[in-house]
PDB file of C-alpha atoms in Angstrom:
ATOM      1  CA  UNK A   1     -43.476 -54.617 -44.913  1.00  0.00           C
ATOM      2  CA  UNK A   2     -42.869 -52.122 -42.484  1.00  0.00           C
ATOM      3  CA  UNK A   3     -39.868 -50.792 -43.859  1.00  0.00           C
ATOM      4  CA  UNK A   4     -42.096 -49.531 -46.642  1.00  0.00           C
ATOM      5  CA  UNK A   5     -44.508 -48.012 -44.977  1.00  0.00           C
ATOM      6  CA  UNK A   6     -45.362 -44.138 -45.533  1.00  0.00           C
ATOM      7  CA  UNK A   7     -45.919 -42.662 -42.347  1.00  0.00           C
ATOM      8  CA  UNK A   8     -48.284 -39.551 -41.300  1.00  0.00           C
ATOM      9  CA  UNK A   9     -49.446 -37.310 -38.809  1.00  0.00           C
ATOM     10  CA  UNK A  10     -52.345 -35.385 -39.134  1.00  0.00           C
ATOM     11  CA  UNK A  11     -51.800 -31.185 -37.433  1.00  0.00           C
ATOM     12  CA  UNK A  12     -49.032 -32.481 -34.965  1.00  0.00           C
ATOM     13  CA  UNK A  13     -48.227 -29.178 -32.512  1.00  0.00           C
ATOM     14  CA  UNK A  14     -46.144 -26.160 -33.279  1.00  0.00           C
ATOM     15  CA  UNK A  15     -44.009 -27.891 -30.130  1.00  0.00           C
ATOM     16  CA  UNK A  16     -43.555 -30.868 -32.315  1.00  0.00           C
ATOM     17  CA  UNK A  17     -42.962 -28.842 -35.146  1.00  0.00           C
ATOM     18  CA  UNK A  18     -40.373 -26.280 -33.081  1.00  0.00           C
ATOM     19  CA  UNK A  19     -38.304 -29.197 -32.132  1.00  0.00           C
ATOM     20  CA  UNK A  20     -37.827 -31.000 -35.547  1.00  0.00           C
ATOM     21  CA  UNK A  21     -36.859 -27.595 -36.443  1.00  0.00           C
ATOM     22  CA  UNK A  22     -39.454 -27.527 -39.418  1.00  0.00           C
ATOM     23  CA  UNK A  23     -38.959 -23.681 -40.039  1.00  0.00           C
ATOM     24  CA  UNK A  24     -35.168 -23.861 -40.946  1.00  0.00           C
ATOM     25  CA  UNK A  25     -35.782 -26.954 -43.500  1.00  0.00           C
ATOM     26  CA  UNK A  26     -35.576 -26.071 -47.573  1.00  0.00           C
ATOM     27  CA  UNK A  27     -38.947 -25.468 -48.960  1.00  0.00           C
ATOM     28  CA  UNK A  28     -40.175 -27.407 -52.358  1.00  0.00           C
ATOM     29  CA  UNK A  29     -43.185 -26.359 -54.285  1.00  0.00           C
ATOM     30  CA  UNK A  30     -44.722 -27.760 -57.431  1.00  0.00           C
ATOM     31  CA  UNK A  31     -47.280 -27.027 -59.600  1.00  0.00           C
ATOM     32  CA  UNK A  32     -50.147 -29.423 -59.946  1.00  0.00           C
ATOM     33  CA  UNK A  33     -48.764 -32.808 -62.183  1.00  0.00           C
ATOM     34  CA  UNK A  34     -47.430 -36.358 -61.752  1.00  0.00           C
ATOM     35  CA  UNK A  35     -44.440 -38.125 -61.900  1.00  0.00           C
ATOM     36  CA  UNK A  36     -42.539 -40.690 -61.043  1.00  0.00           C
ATOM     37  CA  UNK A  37     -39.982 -40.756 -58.077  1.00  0.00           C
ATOM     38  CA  UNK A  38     -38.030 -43.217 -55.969  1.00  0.00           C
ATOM     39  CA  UNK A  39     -36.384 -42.170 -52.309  1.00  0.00           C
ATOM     40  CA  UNK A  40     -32.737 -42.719 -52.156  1.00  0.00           C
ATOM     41  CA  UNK A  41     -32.845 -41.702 -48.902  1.00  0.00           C
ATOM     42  CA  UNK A  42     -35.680 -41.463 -46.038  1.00  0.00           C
ATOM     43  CA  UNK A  43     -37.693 -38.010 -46.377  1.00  0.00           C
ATOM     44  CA  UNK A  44     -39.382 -35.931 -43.552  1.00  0.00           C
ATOM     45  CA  UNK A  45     -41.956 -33.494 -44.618  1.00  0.00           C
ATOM     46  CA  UNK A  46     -44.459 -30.895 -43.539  1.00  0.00           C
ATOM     47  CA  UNK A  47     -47.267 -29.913 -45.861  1.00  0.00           C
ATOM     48  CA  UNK A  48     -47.780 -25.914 -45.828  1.00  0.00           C
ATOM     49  CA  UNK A  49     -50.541 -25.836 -48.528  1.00  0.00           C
ATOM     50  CA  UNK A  50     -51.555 -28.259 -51.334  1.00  0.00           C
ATOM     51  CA  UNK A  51     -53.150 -31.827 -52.121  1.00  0.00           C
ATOM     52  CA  UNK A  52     -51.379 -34.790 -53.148  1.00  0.00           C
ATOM     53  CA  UNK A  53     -51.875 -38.573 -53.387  1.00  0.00           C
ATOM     54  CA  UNK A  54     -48.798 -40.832 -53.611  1.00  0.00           C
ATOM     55  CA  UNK A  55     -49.296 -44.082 -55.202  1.00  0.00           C
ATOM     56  CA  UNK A  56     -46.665 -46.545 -54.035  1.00  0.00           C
ATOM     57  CA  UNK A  57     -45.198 -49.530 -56.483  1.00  0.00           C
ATOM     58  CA  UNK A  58     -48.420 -52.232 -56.078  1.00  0.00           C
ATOM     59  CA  UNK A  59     -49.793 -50.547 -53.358  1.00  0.00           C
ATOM     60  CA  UNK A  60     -52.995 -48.402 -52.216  1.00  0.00           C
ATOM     61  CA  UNK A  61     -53.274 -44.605 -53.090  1.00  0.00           C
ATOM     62  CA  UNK A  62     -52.786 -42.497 -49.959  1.00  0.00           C
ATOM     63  CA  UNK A  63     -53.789 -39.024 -49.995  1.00  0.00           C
ATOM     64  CA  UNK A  64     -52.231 -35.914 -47.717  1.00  0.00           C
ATOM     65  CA  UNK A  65     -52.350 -32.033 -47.649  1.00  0.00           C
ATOM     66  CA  UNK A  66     -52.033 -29.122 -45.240  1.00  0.00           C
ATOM     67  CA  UNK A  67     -51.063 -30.018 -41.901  1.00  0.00           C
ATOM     68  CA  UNK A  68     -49.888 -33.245 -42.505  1.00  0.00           C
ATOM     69  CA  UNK A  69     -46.662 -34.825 -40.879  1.00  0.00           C
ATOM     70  CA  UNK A  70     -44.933 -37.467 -43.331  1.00  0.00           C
ATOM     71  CA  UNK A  71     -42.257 -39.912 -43.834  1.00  0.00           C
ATOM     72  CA  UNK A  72     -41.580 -41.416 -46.586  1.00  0.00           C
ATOM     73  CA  UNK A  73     -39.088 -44.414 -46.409  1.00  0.00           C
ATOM     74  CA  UNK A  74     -35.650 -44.900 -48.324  1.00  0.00           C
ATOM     75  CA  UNK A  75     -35.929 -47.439 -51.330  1.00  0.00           C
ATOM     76  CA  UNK A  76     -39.522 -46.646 -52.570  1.00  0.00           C
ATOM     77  CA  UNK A  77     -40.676 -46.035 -55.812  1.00  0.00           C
ATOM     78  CA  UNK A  78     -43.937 -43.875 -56.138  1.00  0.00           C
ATOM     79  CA  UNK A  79     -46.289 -41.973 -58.146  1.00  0.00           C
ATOM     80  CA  UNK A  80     -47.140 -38.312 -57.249  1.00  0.00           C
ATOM     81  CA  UNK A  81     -50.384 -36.750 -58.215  1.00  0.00           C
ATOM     82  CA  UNK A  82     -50.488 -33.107 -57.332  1.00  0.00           C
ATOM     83  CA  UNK A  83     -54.258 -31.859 -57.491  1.00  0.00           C
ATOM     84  CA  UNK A  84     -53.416 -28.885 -55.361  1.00  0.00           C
ATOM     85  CA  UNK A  85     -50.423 -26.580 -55.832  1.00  0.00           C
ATOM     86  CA  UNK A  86     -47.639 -28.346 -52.895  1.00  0.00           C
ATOM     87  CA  UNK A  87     -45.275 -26.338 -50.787  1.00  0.00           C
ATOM     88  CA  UNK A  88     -43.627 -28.524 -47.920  1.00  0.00           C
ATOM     89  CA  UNK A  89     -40.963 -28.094 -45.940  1.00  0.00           C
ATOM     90  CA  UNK A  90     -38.446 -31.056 -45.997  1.00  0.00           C
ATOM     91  CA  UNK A  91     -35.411 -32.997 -44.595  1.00  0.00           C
ATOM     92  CA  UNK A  92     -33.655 -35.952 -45.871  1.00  0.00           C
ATOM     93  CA  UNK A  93     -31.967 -38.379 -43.408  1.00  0.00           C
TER      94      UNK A  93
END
């Protein structure tokens, strides 16, 4: 279902970065752990440092870190497994 789908870029450019105005979104960090969470709304994120694998409801593990570009879509419930220390920029739309 493509509405569920968790979307990534690996190192997109500073440009890309500059106009999404990364640098003036709130930061998050989190120690390594994992929970449970569910997106009320869609979330835009850029990993500064850490390693993480979201597990989506009856889906596939996918795994992301430093550099990486991602979208996570409104509606779906997850696991988090921080193995890494996270601090991401993010935006909620």
């Amino acid at each position: 279902m493509p509405d569920d789908t968790i979307l990534c870029e690996h190192k997109p450019s500073p440009a890309k970065l500059d106009v999404l105005g990364v640098e003036d979104w709130p930061i998050w960090k989190k120690e390594p752990s994992v929970f449970p969470w569910t997106y009320a709304k869609s979330e835009t994120c850029y990993i500064v440092r850490g390693r993480f694998t979201v597990t989506p409801d009856g889906e596939e593990p996918q795994r992301f870190g430093r550099g990486d570009l991602i979208t996570f879509p409104a509606g779906m419930s997850c696991t988090w497994e921080i193995t890494e220390a996270v601090e991401k920029h993010y935006v909620f739309k």
